[in-house]
Amino acid sequence: MRRETILNAVLYLAMPVAAALAFAMDEPFLITLITRAAIFALAAVGLNLALGLGGLVSLGHAAFFGIGGYAMGILAHHAQTYSPMIDSWIVIEGTKSMPVIWLVAVVTSALAALAIGALSLRTSGVYFIMITLAFGQMFYYFAISWPAYGGEDGLSIYVRNSFPGLNTLDPMQFFVLVFVILSAVLWWMGRLARAPFGLALSAARQNAERVETVGLGPFRLRLVAFVISGAVTGLAGALFADLNRFVSPTMFSWQMSGEFIVFIVLGGVGRLFGPVAGAMLFVLLEYLLSPLSEFWLIYVGAILLLVVLFARGGLIGSLAGREVAHD
């Protein structure tokens, strides 16, 4: 059995085992912390499709994270205030149903990714990075200037949204729900990476001209990857807003986009479980170091520097060796 397969299995089991231990010790805060790591991992798994396979360094993926969050916030806000979203010739009500909210979050994030990708992918390199950053900041300042939904102060949701058969206010049950979604997305991303689409996307990253000569369009491949990536990150945004029962413009900030990239770099770019390892390490460091100093991110920066200089494959790459991810 390959070392990376074993390492992936350990990482996969680490979250539910840690959550079970926290449940046994009656520590709901730790369960919430593990759930936060799982949601961050989901957002980074989405970005990893574009970054790891497609080579698209997006510094604006927080736009989709925020869109997913505001999709939840707006729908839940109208449901809790008993006011329709649109009240003209057709009435559109809010909802507290998680499946409906997830569908709206995924669709709106995918549409935004389609529009942003169609423009951004006409550039490359640093220009692509900057134009995605610009789009992210546009959404950030739009949310700040949107007083109907809290503006700069954000929007609070009093009760977590509902899922059939579950008490989502129970930290353990909500964690299980998030972990099942993360597991499904990881399985799908693994299949996608080994499918002809994933292989063609990886080939386009390495040599776009050769891909064109066999009749495949690198632009279309990258655009589809960007849309899927945005949709998954939007779903994570809806879950994150539900976890906190709060949504604010900071979900659109470029710092959030930077954190997603940090998760991937720490864990391993292009590795299926790289974002999971990176998100778990980041949240663990935040939990351990933030009580010691308000400047705890300095230590994260030092670790990131060491990874970039001496472990180019991230944590998984350094432990698993030079094996190719997704084999």
CSV table of C-alpha atoms in Angstrom, one decimal:
chain,number,residue,atom,x,y,z
A,1,MET,CA,0.0,0.0,0.0
A,2,ARG,CA,1.3,3.4,-0.9
A,3,ARG,CA,2.5,5.7,1.9
A,4,GLU,CA,0.3,8.5,0.7
A,5,THR,CA,-2.8,6.2,0.8
A,6,ILE,CA,-2.0,5.3,4.4
A,7,LEU,CA,-1.4,9.0,5.3
A,8,ASN,CA,-4.7,10.0,3.6
A,9,ALA,CA,-6.5,7.3,5.6
A,10,VAL,CA,-5.0,8.6,8.9
A,11,LEU,CA,-5.9,12.2,8.0
A,12,TYR,CA,-9.5,11.1,7.1
A,13,LEU,CA,-10.0,9.3,10.4
A,14,ALA,CA,-8.3,12.0,12.5
A,15,MET,CA,-11.3,14.3,12.5
A,16,PRO,CA,-14.1,11.9,13.5
A,17,VAL,CA,-11.8,10.3,16.1
A,18,ALA,CA,-10.9,13.7,17.6
A,19,ALA,CA,-14.6,14.6,17.6
A,20,ALA,CA,-15.6,11.4,19.3
A,21,LEU,CA,-13.0,12.0,22.0
A,22,ALA,CA,-14.2,15.6,22.5
A,23,PHE,CA,-17.8,14.2,22.7
A,24,ALA,CA,-16.7,11.7,25.3
A,25,MET,CA,-15.0,14.4,27.4
A,26,ASP,CA,-18.1,16.6,27.0
A,27,GLU,CA,-16.2,19.4,25.2
A,28,PRO,CA,-18.6,20.9,22.7
A,29,PHE,CA,-16.2,23.8,21.9
A,30,LEU,CA,-13.6,21.3,20.7
A,31,ILE,CA,-16.2,19.6,18.5
A,32,THR,CA,-17.1,23.1,17.0
A,33,LEU,CA,-13.3,23.7,16.4
A,34,ILE,CA,-13.0,20.4,14.5
A,35,THR,CA,-16.1,21.3,12.5
A,36,ARG,CA,-14.5,24.6,11.6
A,37,ALA,CA,-11.4,22.7,10.4
A,38,ALA,CA,-13.6,20.4,8.3
A,39,ILE,CA,-15.3,23.4,6.7
A,40,PHE,CA,-12.1,25.2,5.9
A,41,ALA,CA,-10.8,21.9,4.4
A,42,LEU,CA,-13.9,21.8,2.2
A,43,ALA,CA,-13.3,25.3,0.9
A,44,ALA,CA,-9.6,24.6,0.3
A,45,VAL,CA,-10.5,21.3,-1.5
A,46,GLY,CA,-12.6,23.3,-3.9
A,47,LEU,CA,-9.7,25.8,-4.6
A,48,ASN,CA,-7.2,22.9,-4.9
A,49,LEU,CA,-9.0,21.7,-8.1
A,50,ALA,CA,-8.2,25.1,-9.7
A,51,LEU,CA,-4.8,25.6,-8.1
A,52,GLY,CA,-3.5,22.1,-7.8
A,53,LEU,CA,-4.7,20.5,-11.1
A,54,GLY,CA,-5.2,23.7,-13.1
A,55,GLY,CA,-2.4,25.8,-11.9
A,56,LEU,CA,-4.8,28.7,-11.3
A,57,VAL,CA,-3.6,30.8,-8.4
A,58,SER,CA,-6.8,32.5,-7.4
A,59,LEU,CA,-6.6,35.2,-4.8
A,60,GLY,CA,-10.3,35.9,-5.0
A,61,HIS,CA,-11.9,32.6,-4.0
A,62,ALA,CA,-13.2,34.2,-0.9
A,63,ALA,CA,-15.8,35.8,-3.2
A,64,PHE,CA,-17.4,32.4,-3.6
A,65,PHE,CA,-17.0,31.6,0.1
A,66,GLY,CA,-18.8,34.9,0.9
A,67,ILE,CA,-21.5,34.3,-1.7
A,68,GLY,CA,-22.3,31.0,-0.1
A,69,GLY,CA,-22.4,32.6,3.3
A,70,TYR,CA,-24.6,35.4,2.2
A,71,ALA,CA,-26.9,33.0,0.4
A,72,MET,CA,-27.4,31.3,3.8
A,73,GLY,CA,-27.7,34.6,5.7
A,74,ILE,CA,-30.2,36.2,3.4
A,75,LEU,CA,-32.5,33.2,3.1
A,76,ALA,CA,-32.4,32.5,6.9
A,77,HIS,CA,-32.8,36.2,7.7
A,78,HIS,CA,-36.1,36.4,5.7
A,79,ALA,CA,-37.3,33.2,7.2
A,80,GLN,CA,-36.7,34.3,10.8
A,81,THR,CA,-38.2,37.8,10.2
A,82,TYR,CA,-41.2,36.3,8.2
A,83,SER,CA,-40.6,38.8,5.4
A,84,PRO,CA,-40.4,37.8,1.7
A,85,MET,CA,-37.3,38.4,-0.3
A,86,ILE,CA,-39.3,39.6,-3.3
A,87,ASP,CA,-42.9,40.7,-3.0
A,88,SER,CA,-44.1,41.9,-6.4
A,89,TRP,CA,-45.9,39.8,-8.9
A,90,ILE,CA,-44.2,36.8,-7.4
A,91,VAL,CA,-43.5,36.1,-3.8
A,92,ILE,CA,-40.1,34.5,-2.8
A,93,GLU,CA,-39.9,33.5,0.8
A,94,GLY,CA,-36.8,32.8,2.9
A,95,THR,CA,-36.1,29.3,4.2
A,96,LYS,CA,-34.4,27.5,7.1
A,97,SER,CA,-33.9,24.3,5.2
A,98,MET,CA,-30.2,23.4,4.8
A,99,PRO,CA,-30.6,21.4,1.5
A,100,VAL,CA,-32.4,24.3,-0.2
A,101,ILE,CA,-29.8,26.8,1.1
A,102,TRP,CA,-27.0,24.6,-0.1
A,103,LEU,CA,-28.5,24.4,-3.5
A,104,VAL,CA,-28.9,28.1,-3.7
A,105,ALA,CA,-25.3,28.6,-2.4
A,106,VAL,CA,-23.8,26.2,-5.0
A,107,VAL,CA,-25.8,27.6,-7.9
A,108,THR,CA,-25.1,31.3,-7.1
A,109,SER,CA,-21.4,30.6,-6.5
A,110,ALA,CA,-21.1,28.6,-9.7
A,111,LEU,CA,-22.7,31.4,-11.7
A,112,ALA,CA,-20.4,33.9,-10.1
A,113,ALA,CA,-17.4,31.7,-10.9
A,114,LEU,CA,-18.6,31.3,-14.5
A,115,ALA,CA,-18.8,35.1,-15.0
A,116,ILE,CA,-15.5,35.8,-13.1
A,117,GLY,CA,-13.7,32.9,-14.8
A,118,ALA,CA,-14.8,33.9,-18.3
A,119,LEU,CA,-13.1,37.2,-17.8
A,120,SER,CA,-10.2,36.3,-15.6
A,121,LEU,CA,-9.0,33.3,-17.6
A,122,ARG,CA,-8.3,35.5,-20.6
A,123,THR,CA,-5.2,36.5,-18.6
A,124,SER,CA,-2.5,34.4,-16.9
A,125,GLY,CA,0.2,34.6,-14.3
A,126,VAL,CA,0.3,37.6,-12.0
A,127,TYR,CA,-2.5,39.3,-14.1
A,128,PHE,CA,-4.9,36.4,-13.3
A,129,ILE,CA,-4.0,36.7,-9.6
A,130,MET,CA,-4.7,40.4,-9.6
A,131,ILE,CA,-7.9,40.3,-11.5
A,132,THR,CA,-9.3,37.6,-9.2
A,133,LEU,CA,-8.2,39.7,-6.2
A,134,ALA,CA,-10.0,42.7,-7.7
A,135,PHE,CA,-13.3,40.7,-8.1
A,136,GLY,CA,-13.0,39.5,-4.5
A,137,GLN,CA,-12.5,43.0,-3.2
A,138,MET,CA,-15.5,44.2,-5.3
A,139,PHE,CA,-17.8,41.8,-3.5
A,140,TYR,CA,-16.2,42.8,-0.2
A,141,TYR,CA,-17.0,46.5,-0.6
A,142,PHE,CA,-20.4,45.7,-2.0
A,143,ALA,CA,-21.2,43.7,1.2
A,144,ILE,CA,-20.0,46.6,3.4
A,145,SER,CA,-22.3,49.0,1.6
A,146,TRP,CA,-25.3,46.7,1.7
A,147,PRO,CA,-27.3,48.1,4.7
A,148,ALA,CA,-30.3,45.8,4.1
A,149,TYR,CA,-28.2,42.9,5.3
A,150,GLY,CA,-26.1,44.5,8.0
A,151,GLY,CA,-23.5,46.3,6.0
A,152,GLU,CA,-20.2,46.3,7.8
A,153,ASP,CA,-21.7,44.9,11.0
A,154,GLY,CA,-22.8,41.7,9.3
A,155,LEU,CA,-26.0,39.7,9.8
A,156,SER,CA,-26.8,37.4,12.8
A,157,ILE,CA,-29.0,34.3,12.5
A,158,TYR,CA,-30.6,33.4,15.8
A,159,VAL,CA,-31.2,29.6,15.2
A,160,ARG,CA,-29.1,27.3,13.1
A,161,ASN,CA,-30.9,26.1,10.0
A,162,SER,CA,-32.6,22.6,9.9
A,163,PHE,CA,-31.7,19.3,8.2
A,164,PRO,CA,-34.3,16.5,8.1
A,165,GLY,CA,-33.8,14.0,10.9
A,166,LEU,CA,-31.0,15.9,12.7
A,167,ASN,CA,-30.8,18.4,15.6
A,168,THR,CA,-28.3,20.7,13.9
A,169,LEU,CA,-27.9,22.7,17.2
A,170,ASP,CA,-26.1,19.7,18.6
A,171,PRO,CA,-22.4,20.2,17.9
A,172,MET,CA,-21.8,16.5,17.3
A,173,GLN,CA,-24.7,16.0,14.9
A,174,PHE,CA,-23.7,19.2,12.9
A,175,PHE,CA,-20.1,17.9,12.7
A,176,VAL,CA,-21.2,14.6,11.3
A,177,LEU,CA,-23.3,16.4,8.7
A,178,VAL,CA,-20.3,18.5,7.7
A,179,PHE,CA,-17.9,15.5,7.7
A,180,VAL,CA,-20.2,13.5,5.4
A,181,ILE,CA,-20.3,16.4,2.9
A,182,LEU,CA,-16.5,16.7,3.1
A,183,SER,CA,-16.1,13.0,2.6
A,184,ALA,CA,-18.4,13.1,-0.5
A,185,VAL,CA,-16.5,16.0,-2.0
A,186,LEU,CA,-13.1,14.3,-1.4
A,187,TRP,CA,-14.4,11.1,-3.0
A,188,TRP,CA,-15.7,13.1,-6.0
A,189,MET,CA,-12.5,15.1,-6.4
A,190,GLY,CA,-10.4,12.0,-6.3
A,191,ARG,CA,-12.6,10.5,-9.1
A,192,LEU,CA,-12.5,13.7,-11.0
A,193,ALA,CA,-8.7,13.9,-10.9
A,194,ARG,CA,-8.3,10.4,-12.3
A,195,ALA,CA,-11.0,11.0,-15.0
A,196,PRO,CA,-10.2,12.2,-18.5
A,197,PHE,CA,-11.2,15.7,-17.5
A,198,GLY,CA,-8.7,15.8,-14.6
A,199,LEU,CA,-5.9,14.4,-16.7
A,200,ALA,CA,-6.6,16.9,-19.5
A,201,LEU,CA,-6.7,19.7,-17.0
A,202,SER,CA,-3.4,18.6,-15.5
A,203,ALA,CA,-1.9,18.4,-19.0
A,204,ALA,CA,-3.2,21.9,-19.8
A,205,ARG,CA,-1.3,23.2,-16.7
A,206,GLN,CA,1.9,21.6,-17.9
A,207,ASN,CA,1.7,22.3,-21.6
A,208,ALA,CA,-1.3,24.1,-23.0
A,209,GLU,CA,0.0,24.1,-26.6
A,210,ARG,CA,0.2,20.3,-26.7
A,211,VAL,CA,-3.3,20.0,-25.3
A,212,GLU,CA,-4.6,22.3,-28.1
A,213,THR,CA,-2.9,20.2,-30.8
A,214,VAL,CA,-5.1,17.2,-29.8
A,215,GLY,CA,-8.3,19.2,-30.1
A,216,LEU,CA,-8.9,20.1,-26.4
A,217,GLY,CA,-9.5,23.7,-25.4
A,218,PRO,CA,-7.4,24.7,-22.3
A,219,PHE,CA,-9.7,27.7,-21.7
A,220,ARG,CA,-12.8,25.5,-21.5
A,221,LEU,CA,-11.0,23.0,-19.3
A,222,ARG,CA,-9.9,25.8,-16.9
A,223,LEU,CA,-13.3,27.5,-16.9
A,224,VAL,CA,-15.1,24.3,-16.0
A,225,ALA,CA,-12.5,23.6,-13.2
A,226,PHE,CA,-12.9,27.2,-12.0
A,227,VAL,CA,-16.7,26.9,-11.9
A,228,ILE,CA,-16.6,23.6,-10.0
A,229,SER,CA,-14.0,25.0,-7.6
A,230,GLY,CA,-16.2,28.1,-6.9
A,231,ALA,CA,-19.3,26.0,-6.3
A,232,VAL,CA,-17.6,23.8,-3.7
A,233,THR,CA,-16.1,26.8,-2.0
A,234,GLY,CA,-19.5,28.4,-2.0
A,235,LEU,CA,-21.0,25.3,-0.3
A,236,ALA,CA,-18.3,25.6,2.4
A,237,GLY,CA,-19.2,29.3,2.9
A,238,ALA,CA,-22.9,28.4,3.6
A,239,LEU,CA,-21.7,25.8,6.1
A,240,PHE,CA,-19.3,28.2,7.8
A,241,ALA,CA,-22.1,30.8,8.1
A,242,ASP,CA,-24.4,28.2,9.6
A,243,LEU,CA,-21.7,27.1,12.0
A,244,ASN,CA,-21.2,30.7,13.4
A,245,ARG,CA,-24.9,31.7,12.8
A,246,PHE,CA,-23.4,34.9,11.5
A,247,VAL,CA,-22.3,36.3,8.1
A,248,SER,CA,-20.2,39.4,7.5
A,249,PRO,CA,-18.1,41.0,4.7
A,250,THR,CA,-14.9,39.5,6.2
A,251,MET,CA,-15.9,36.3,4.4
A,252,PHE,CA,-15.1,38.1,1.1
A,253,SER,CA,-11.8,39.5,2.3
A,254,TRP,CA,-8.5,38.8,0.5
A,255,GLN,CA,-7.1,37.5,3.8
A,256,MET,CA,-9.6,34.7,3.7
A,257,SER,CA,-8.5,33.8,0.1
A,258,GLY,CA,-4.9,33.9,1.3
A,259,GLU,CA,-5.8,31.4,4.1
A,260,PHE,CA,-7.2,29.0,1.6
A,261,ILE,CA,-4.0,29.1,-0.3
A,262,VAL,CA,-2.0,28.7,2.9
A,263,PHE,CA,-4.0,25.5,3.7
A,264,ILE,CA,-3.1,24.0,0.3
A,265,VAL,CA,0.6,25.0,0.4
A,266,LEU,CA,1.0,23.6,4.0
A,267,GLY,CA,-0.7,20.3,3.1
A,268,GLY,CA,0.6,19.9,-0.4
A,269,VAL,CA,-0.5,21.5,-3.7
A,270,GLY,CA,-2.3,19.1,-5.9
A,271,ARG,CA,-2.5,16.4,-3.2
A,272,LEU,CA,-6.1,15.2,-2.6
A,273,PHE,CA,-5.8,15.4,1.2
A,274,GLY,CA,-3.4,18.4,1.2
A,275,PRO,CA,-6.1,20.9,2.0
A,276,VAL,CA,-7.3,18.7,4.8
A,277,ALA,CA,-3.9,18.5,6.4
A,278,GLY,CA,-3.3,22.2,6.0
A,279,ALA,CA,-6.7,23.2,7.4
A,280,MET,CA,-6.2,20.9,10.4
A,281,LEU,CA,-2.7,22.2,11.1
A,282,PHE,CA,-3.8,25.8,10.8
A,283,VAL,CA,-6.8,25.4,13.2
A,284,LEU,CA,-4.6,23.4,15.6
A,285,LEU,CA,-2.0,26.2,15.7
A,286,GLU,CA,-4.6,28.8,16.1
A,287,TYR,CA,-6.0,26.9,19.1
A,288,LEU,CA,-2.7,26.3,20.7
A,289,LEU,CA,-0.9,29.6,20.0
A,290,SER,CA,-3.6,32.3,20.0
A,291,PRO,CA,-3.9,32.2,23.9
A,292,LEU,CA,-0.1,32.8,24.1
A,293,SER,CA,0.1,35.8,21.8
A,294,GLU,CA,-2.1,37.9,19.6
A,295,PHE,CA,0.7,37.7,17.0
A,296,TRP,CA,0.4,33.9,16.6
A,297,LEU,CA,0.2,34.2,12.8
A,298,ILE,CA,3.9,35.0,12.9
A,299,TYR,CA,4.6,31.3,13.9
A,300,VAL,CA,2.3,30.1,11.1
A,301,GLY,CA,4.3,32.3,8.7
A,302,ALA,CA,7.5,30.8,9.9
A,303,ILE,CA,6.2,27.3,9.4
A,304,LEU,CA,4.9,28.2,5.9
A,305,LEU,CA,8.3,29.6,5.0
A,306,LEU,CA,10.0,26.3,6.1
A,307,VAL,CA,7.5,24.3,4.1
A,308,VAL,CA,8.1,26.4,0.9
A,309,LEU,CA,11.9,26.2,1.3
A,310,PHE,CA,12.4,22.7,2.4
A,311,ALA,CA,9.2,20.7,1.8
A,312,ARG,CA,7.9,21.8,-1.6
A,313,GLY,CA,5.3,19.0,-1.6
A,314,GLY,CA,3.9,20.2,1.7
A,315,LEU,CA,3.3,18.0,4.7
A,316,ILE,CA,1.9,15.1,2.7
A,317,GLY,CA,4.7,15.4,0.1
A,318,SER,CA,7.4,15.4,2.7
A,319,LEU,CA,5.9,12.4,4.5
A,320,ALA,CA,4.8,10.4,1.5
A,321,GLY,CA,7.9,11.1,-0.7
A,322,ARG,CA,7.9,11.9,-4.4
A,323,GLU,CA,4.8,9.8,-5.2
A,324,VAL,CA,2.4,11.4,-7.7
A,325,ALA,CA,-0.8,12.6,-6.1
A,326,HIS,CA,-4.2,11.1,-7.2
A,327,ASP,CA,-2.7,7.9,-8.6
